[in-house]
mmCIF file of C-alpha atoms and ligand atoms in Angstrom:
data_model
loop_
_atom_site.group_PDB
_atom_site.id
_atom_site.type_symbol
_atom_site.label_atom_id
_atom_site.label_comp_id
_atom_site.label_asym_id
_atom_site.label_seq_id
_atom_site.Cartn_x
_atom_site.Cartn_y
_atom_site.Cartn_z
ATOM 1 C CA UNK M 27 18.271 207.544 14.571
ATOM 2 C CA UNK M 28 19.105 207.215 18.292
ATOM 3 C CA UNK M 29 22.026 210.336 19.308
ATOM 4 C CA UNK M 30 22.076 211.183 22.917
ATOM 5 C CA UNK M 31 24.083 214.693 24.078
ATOM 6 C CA UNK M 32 24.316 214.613 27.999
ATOM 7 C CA UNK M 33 24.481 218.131 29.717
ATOM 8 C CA UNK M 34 25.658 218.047 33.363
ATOM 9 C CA UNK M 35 26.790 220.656 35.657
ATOM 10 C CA UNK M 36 26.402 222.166 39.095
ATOM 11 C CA UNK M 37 23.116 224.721 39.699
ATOM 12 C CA UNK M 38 22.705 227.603 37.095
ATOM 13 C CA UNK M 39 25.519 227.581 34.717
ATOM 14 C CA UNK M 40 23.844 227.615 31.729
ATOM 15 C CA UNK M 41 22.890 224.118 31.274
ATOM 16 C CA UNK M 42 19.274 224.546 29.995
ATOM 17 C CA UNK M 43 19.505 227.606 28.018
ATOM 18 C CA UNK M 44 22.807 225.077 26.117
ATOM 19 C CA UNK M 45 20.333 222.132 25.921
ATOM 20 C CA UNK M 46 17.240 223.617 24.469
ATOM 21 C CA UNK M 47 19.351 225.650 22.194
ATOM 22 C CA UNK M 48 20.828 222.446 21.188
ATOM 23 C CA UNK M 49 17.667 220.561 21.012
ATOM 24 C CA UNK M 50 16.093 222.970 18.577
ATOM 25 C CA UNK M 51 19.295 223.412 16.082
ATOM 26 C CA UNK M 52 19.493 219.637 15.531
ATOM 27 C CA UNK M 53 15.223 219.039 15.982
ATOM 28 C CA UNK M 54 15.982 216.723 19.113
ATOM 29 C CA UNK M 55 14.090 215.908 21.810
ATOM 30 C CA UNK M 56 14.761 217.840 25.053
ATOM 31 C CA UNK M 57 14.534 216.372 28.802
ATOM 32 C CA UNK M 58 15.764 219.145 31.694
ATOM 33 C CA UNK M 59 16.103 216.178 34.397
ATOM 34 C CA UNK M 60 16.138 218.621 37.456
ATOM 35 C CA UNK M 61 12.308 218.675 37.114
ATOM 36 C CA UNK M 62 12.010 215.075 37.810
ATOM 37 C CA UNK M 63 13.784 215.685 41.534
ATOM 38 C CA UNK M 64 11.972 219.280 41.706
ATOM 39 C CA UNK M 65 8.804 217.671 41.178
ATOM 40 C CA UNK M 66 9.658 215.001 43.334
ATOM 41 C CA UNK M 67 10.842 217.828 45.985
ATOM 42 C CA UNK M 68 7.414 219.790 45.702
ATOM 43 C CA UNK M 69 5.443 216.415 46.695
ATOM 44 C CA UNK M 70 7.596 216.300 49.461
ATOM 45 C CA UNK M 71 6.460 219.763 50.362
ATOM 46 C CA UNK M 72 2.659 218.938 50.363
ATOM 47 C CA UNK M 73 3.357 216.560 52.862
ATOM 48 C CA UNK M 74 4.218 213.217 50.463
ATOM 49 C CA UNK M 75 6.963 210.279 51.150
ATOM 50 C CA UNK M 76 9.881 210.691 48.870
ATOM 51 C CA UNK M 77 10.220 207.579 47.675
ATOM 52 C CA UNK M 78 6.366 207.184 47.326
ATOM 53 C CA UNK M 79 6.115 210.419 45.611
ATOM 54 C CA UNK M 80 9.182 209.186 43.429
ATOM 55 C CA UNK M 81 7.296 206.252 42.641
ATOM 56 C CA UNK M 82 4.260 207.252 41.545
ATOM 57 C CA UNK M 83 5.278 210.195 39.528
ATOM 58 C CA UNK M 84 4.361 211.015 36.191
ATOM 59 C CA UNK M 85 6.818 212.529 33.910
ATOM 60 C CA UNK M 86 5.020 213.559 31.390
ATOM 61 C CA UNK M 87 3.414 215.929 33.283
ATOM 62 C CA UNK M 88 6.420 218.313 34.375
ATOM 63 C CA UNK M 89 5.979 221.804 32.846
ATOM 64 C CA UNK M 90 4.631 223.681 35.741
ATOM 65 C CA UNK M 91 6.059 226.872 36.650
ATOM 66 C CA UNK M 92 5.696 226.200 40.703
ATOM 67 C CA UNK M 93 8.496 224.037 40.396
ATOM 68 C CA UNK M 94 11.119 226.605 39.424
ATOM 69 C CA UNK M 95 11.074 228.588 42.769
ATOM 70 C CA UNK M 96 14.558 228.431 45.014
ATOM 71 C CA UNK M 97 12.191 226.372 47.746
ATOM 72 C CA UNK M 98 11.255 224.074 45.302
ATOM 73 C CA UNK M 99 15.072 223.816 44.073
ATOM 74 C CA UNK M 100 16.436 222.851 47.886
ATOM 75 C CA UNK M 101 13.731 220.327 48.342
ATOM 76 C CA UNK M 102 14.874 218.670 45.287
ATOM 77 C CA UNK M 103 18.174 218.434 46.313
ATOM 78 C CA UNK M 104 17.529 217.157 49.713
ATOM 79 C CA UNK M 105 15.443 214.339 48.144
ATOM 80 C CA UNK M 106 17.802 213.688 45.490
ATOM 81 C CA UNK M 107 20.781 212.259 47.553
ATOM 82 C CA UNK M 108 17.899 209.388 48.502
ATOM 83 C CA UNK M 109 19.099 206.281 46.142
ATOM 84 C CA UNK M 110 15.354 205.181 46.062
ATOM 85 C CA UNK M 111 14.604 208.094 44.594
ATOM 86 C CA UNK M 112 17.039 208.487 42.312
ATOM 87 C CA UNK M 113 16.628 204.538 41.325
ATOM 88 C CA UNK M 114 12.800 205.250 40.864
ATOM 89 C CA UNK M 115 13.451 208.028 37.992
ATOM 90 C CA UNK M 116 16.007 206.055 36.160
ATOM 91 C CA UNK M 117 14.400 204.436 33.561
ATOM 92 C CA UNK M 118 12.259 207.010 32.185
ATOM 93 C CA UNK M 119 15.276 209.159 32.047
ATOM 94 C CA UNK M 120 17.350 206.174 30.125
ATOM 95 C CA UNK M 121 14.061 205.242 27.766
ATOM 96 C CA UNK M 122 13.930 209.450 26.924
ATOM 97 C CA UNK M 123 17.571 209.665 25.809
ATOM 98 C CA UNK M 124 17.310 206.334 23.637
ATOM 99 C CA UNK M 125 13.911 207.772 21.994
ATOM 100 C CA UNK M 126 14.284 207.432 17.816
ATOM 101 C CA UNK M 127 15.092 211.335 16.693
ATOM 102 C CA UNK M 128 17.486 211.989 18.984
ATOM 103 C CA UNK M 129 17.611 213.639 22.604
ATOM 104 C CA UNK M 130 19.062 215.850 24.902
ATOM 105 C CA UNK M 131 19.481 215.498 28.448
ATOM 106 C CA UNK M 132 20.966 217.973 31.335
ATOM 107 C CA UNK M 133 21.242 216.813 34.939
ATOM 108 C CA UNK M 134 24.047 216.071 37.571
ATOM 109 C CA UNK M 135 24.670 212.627 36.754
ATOM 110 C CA UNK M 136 23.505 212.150 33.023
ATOM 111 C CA UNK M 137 26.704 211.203 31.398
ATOM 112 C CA UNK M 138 27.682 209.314 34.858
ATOM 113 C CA UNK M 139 25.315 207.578 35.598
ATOM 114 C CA UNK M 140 22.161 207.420 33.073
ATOM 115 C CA UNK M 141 24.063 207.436 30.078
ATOM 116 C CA UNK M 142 27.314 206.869 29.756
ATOM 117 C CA UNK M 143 26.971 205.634 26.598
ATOM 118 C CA UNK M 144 26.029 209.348 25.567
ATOM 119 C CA UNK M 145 27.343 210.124 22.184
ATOM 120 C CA UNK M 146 28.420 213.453 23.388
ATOM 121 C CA UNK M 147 28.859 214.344 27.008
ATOM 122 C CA UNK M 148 29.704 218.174 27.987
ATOM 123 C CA UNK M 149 30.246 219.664 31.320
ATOM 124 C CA UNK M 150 28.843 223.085 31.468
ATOM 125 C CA UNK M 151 30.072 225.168 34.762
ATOM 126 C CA UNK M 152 30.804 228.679 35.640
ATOM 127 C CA UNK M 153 32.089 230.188 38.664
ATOM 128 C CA UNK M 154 29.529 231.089 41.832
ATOM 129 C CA UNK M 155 29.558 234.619 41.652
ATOM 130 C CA UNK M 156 28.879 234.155 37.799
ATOM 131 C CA UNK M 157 26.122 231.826 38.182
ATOM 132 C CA UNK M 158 24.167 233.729 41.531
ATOM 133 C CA UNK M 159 24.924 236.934 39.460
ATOM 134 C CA UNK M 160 22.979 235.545 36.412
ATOM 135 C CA UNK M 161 20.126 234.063 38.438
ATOM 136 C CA UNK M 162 20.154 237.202 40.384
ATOM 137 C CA UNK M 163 19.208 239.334 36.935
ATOM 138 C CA UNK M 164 17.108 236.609 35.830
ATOM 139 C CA UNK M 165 14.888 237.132 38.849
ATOM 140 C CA UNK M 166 15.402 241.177 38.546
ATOM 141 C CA UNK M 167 13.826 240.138 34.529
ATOM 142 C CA UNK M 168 10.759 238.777 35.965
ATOM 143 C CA UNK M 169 10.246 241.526 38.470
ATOM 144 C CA UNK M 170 10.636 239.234 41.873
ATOM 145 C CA UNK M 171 12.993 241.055 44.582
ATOM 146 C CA UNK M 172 16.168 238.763 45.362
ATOM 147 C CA UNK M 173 19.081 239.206 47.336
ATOM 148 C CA UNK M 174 22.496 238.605 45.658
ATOM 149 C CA UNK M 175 24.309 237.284 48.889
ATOM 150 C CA UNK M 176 21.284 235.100 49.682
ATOM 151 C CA UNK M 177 21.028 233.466 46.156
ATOM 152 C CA UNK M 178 25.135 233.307 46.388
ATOM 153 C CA UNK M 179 24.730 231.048 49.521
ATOM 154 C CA UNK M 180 22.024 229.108 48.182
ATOM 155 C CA UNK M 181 23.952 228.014 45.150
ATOM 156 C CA UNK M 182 27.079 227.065 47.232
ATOM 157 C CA UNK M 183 24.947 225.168 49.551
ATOM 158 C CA UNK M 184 23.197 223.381 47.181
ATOM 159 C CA UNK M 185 26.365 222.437 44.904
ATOM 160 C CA UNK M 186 28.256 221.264 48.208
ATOM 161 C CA UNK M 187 25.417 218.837 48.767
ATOM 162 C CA UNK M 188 25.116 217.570 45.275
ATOM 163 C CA UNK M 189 28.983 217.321 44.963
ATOM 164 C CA UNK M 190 29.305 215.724 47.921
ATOM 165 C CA UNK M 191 26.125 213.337 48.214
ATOM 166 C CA UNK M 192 27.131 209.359 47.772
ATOM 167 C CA UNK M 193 24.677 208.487 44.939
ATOM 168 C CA UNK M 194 25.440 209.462 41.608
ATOM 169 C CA UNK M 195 27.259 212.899 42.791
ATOM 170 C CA UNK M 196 27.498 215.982 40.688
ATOM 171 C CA UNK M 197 31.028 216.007 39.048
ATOM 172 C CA UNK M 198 32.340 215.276 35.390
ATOM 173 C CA UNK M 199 32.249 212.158 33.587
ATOM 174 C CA UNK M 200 36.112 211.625 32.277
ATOM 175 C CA UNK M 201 35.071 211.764 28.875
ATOM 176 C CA UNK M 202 32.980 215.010 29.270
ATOM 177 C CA UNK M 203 33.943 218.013 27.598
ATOM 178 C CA UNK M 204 34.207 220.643 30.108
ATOM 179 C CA UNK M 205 32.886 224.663 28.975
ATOM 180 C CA UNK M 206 33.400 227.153 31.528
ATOM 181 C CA UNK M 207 30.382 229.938 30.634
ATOM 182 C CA UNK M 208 31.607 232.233 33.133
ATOM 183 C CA UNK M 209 33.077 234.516 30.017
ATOM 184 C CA UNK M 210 30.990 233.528 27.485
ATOM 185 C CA UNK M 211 27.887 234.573 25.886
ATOM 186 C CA UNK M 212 24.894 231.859 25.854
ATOM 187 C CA UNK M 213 26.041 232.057 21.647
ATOM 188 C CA UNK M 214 29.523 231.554 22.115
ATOM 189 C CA UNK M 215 29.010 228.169 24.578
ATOM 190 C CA UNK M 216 26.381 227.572 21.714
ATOM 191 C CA UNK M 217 28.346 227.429 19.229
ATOM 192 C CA UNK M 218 31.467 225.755 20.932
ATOM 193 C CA UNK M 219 28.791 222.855 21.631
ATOM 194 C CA UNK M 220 27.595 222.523 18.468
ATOM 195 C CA UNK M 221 31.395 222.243 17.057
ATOM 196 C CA UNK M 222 31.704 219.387 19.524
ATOM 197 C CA UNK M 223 28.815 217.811 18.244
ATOM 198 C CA UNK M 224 28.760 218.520 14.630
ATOM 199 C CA UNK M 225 32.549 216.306 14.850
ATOM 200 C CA UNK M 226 30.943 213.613 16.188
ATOM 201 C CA UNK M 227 27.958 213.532 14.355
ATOM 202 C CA UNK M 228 30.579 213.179 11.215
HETATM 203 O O1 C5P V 303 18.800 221.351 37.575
HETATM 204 P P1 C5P V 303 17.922 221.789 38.714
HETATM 205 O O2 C5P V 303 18.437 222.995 39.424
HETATM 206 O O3 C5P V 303 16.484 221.941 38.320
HETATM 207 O O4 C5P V 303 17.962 220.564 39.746
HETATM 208 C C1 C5P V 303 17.404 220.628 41.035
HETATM 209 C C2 C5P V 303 18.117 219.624 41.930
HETATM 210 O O5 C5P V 303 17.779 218.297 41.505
HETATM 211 C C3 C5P V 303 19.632 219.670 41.877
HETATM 212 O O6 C5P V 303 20.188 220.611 42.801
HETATM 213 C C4 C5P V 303 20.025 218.236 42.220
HETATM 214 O O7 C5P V 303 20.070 218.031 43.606
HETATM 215 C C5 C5P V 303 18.878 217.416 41.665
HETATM 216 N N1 C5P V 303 19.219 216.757 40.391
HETATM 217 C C6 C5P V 303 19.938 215.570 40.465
HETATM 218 N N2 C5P V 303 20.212 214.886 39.318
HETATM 219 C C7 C5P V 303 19.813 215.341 38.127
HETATM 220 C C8 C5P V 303 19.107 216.568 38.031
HETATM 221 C C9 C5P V 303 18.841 217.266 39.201
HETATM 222 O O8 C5P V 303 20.323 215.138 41.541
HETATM 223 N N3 C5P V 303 20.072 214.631 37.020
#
C-alpha cells in the first residue's frame, strides 16, 4: 500500500507535531525533511562543503538533538537555496514517501516539488507572532532563556529567504489544502487533517 500525505509550511507552524500525529493514527511512516538541510547546515558549520556534505550524507542517521538549535536552523536555510544541495537529497526523500505502508512527509517543497503526486497535500501556516510565540514557550518548556523579539526576527528572516529563494521556494502547491493553526489547538488541526485524509483514503 503506497499513500503519501505531504506537509509543507513556513518555520514553526505546527507542521511536525500534524505529521507525527498523523503518522501514528494511520501506522505510517514519518520523514521531518528539515533535518536533511539541518544536518546538511551543521556540516557546514564544522567547516564542510555544502554540496560535499550534501553528498555524502546519510539519512538514516538524523535523530540528533544538536540539530534542532536556531544556529543549526539558519545554516540550513542558507544551504538550502543551493540547487546542488537540494538535487543531492531528492531521491531519498522521493524513495521514503513511495515506501510500501505508507508515509508522511513535511518540508517546504514536498507537495511542489518531491511529490506532487502526494495523495494528500496540506499547507499548515500560522501567523509570526503565533508561531515565535509558540517556539518562544517551547524553549521556556525546556528551561533555555529566549528572547521573544529575537526568535520573532529569526522566523521572519528565515521565511523571507525560503519564500523568496529560486529553487523549489516555500509556498503552496495549488492543490494543497491550506490550515491556518494560529487559532487552533494541535487536536483541532488534527482532526481537520485527518477528515481530509480519511475522504481520500475512501
Ligand atoms: O523544517 P525545519 O525548520 O527543520 O527546516 C530547516 C530549514 O531547512 C528551512 O528553513 C528550509 O530552509 C530548509 N528546508 C527546505 N526544504 C525542506 C525542508 C527544510 O528548504 N523540504
Amino acid at each position: 500500500m503506497i499513500f503519501t500525505i505531504a506537509i509543507d509550511g513556513p518555520a514553526a507552524a505546527g507542521k511536525g507535531t500534524l505529521a507525527r500525529a498523523l503518522a501514528a493514527h494511520y501506522g505510517f511512516a514519518y520523514l521531518d525533511t528539515g533535518l536533511l538541510y539541518r544536518a546538511v547546515g551543521a556540516g557546514v558549520l564544522a567547516g564542510g562543503e555544502a554540496v560535499a556534505v550534501a553528498q555524502a550524507l546519510d539519512p538514516s542517521a538524523l535523530d540528533n538533538a544538536d540539530l534542532r538549535t536556531q544556529v543549526v536552523a539558519e545554516a540550513a536555510s542558507r544551504v538550502a537555496v543551493i540547487p546542488d544541495v537540494r538535487a543531492a537529497l531528492v531521491a531519498f526523500q522521493r524513495h521514503f514517501a513511495r515506501r510500501d505502508g505508507g508515509a508522511v512527509l513535511d518540508g517546504r517543497d514536498i507537495g511542489t516539488v518531491i511529490c506532487p503526486q502526494a495523495d494528500v497535500k496540506l499547507f499548515v501556516t500560522a501567523s509570526a507572532e503565533t508561531r515565535a510565540e509558540r517556539r518562544y514557550l517551547e524553549l521556556a518548556d525546556k528551561g533555555v532563556a529566549a528572547d521573544r523579539d529575537a526568535i520573532l526576527a529569526e522566523v521572519v528572516a528565515r521565511d523571507a529567504r525560503d519564500t523568496g529563494r529560486a529553487e523549489a521556494p516555500l509556498r503552496a502547491a495549488t492543490d494543497a489544502t491550506v490550515i491556518d493553526t494560529s487559532d487552533l489547538t494541535a487536536a483541532q488541526a488534527l482532526s481537520r487533517a485527518l477528515t481530509i485524509v480519511d475522504a481520500r483514503r475512501g
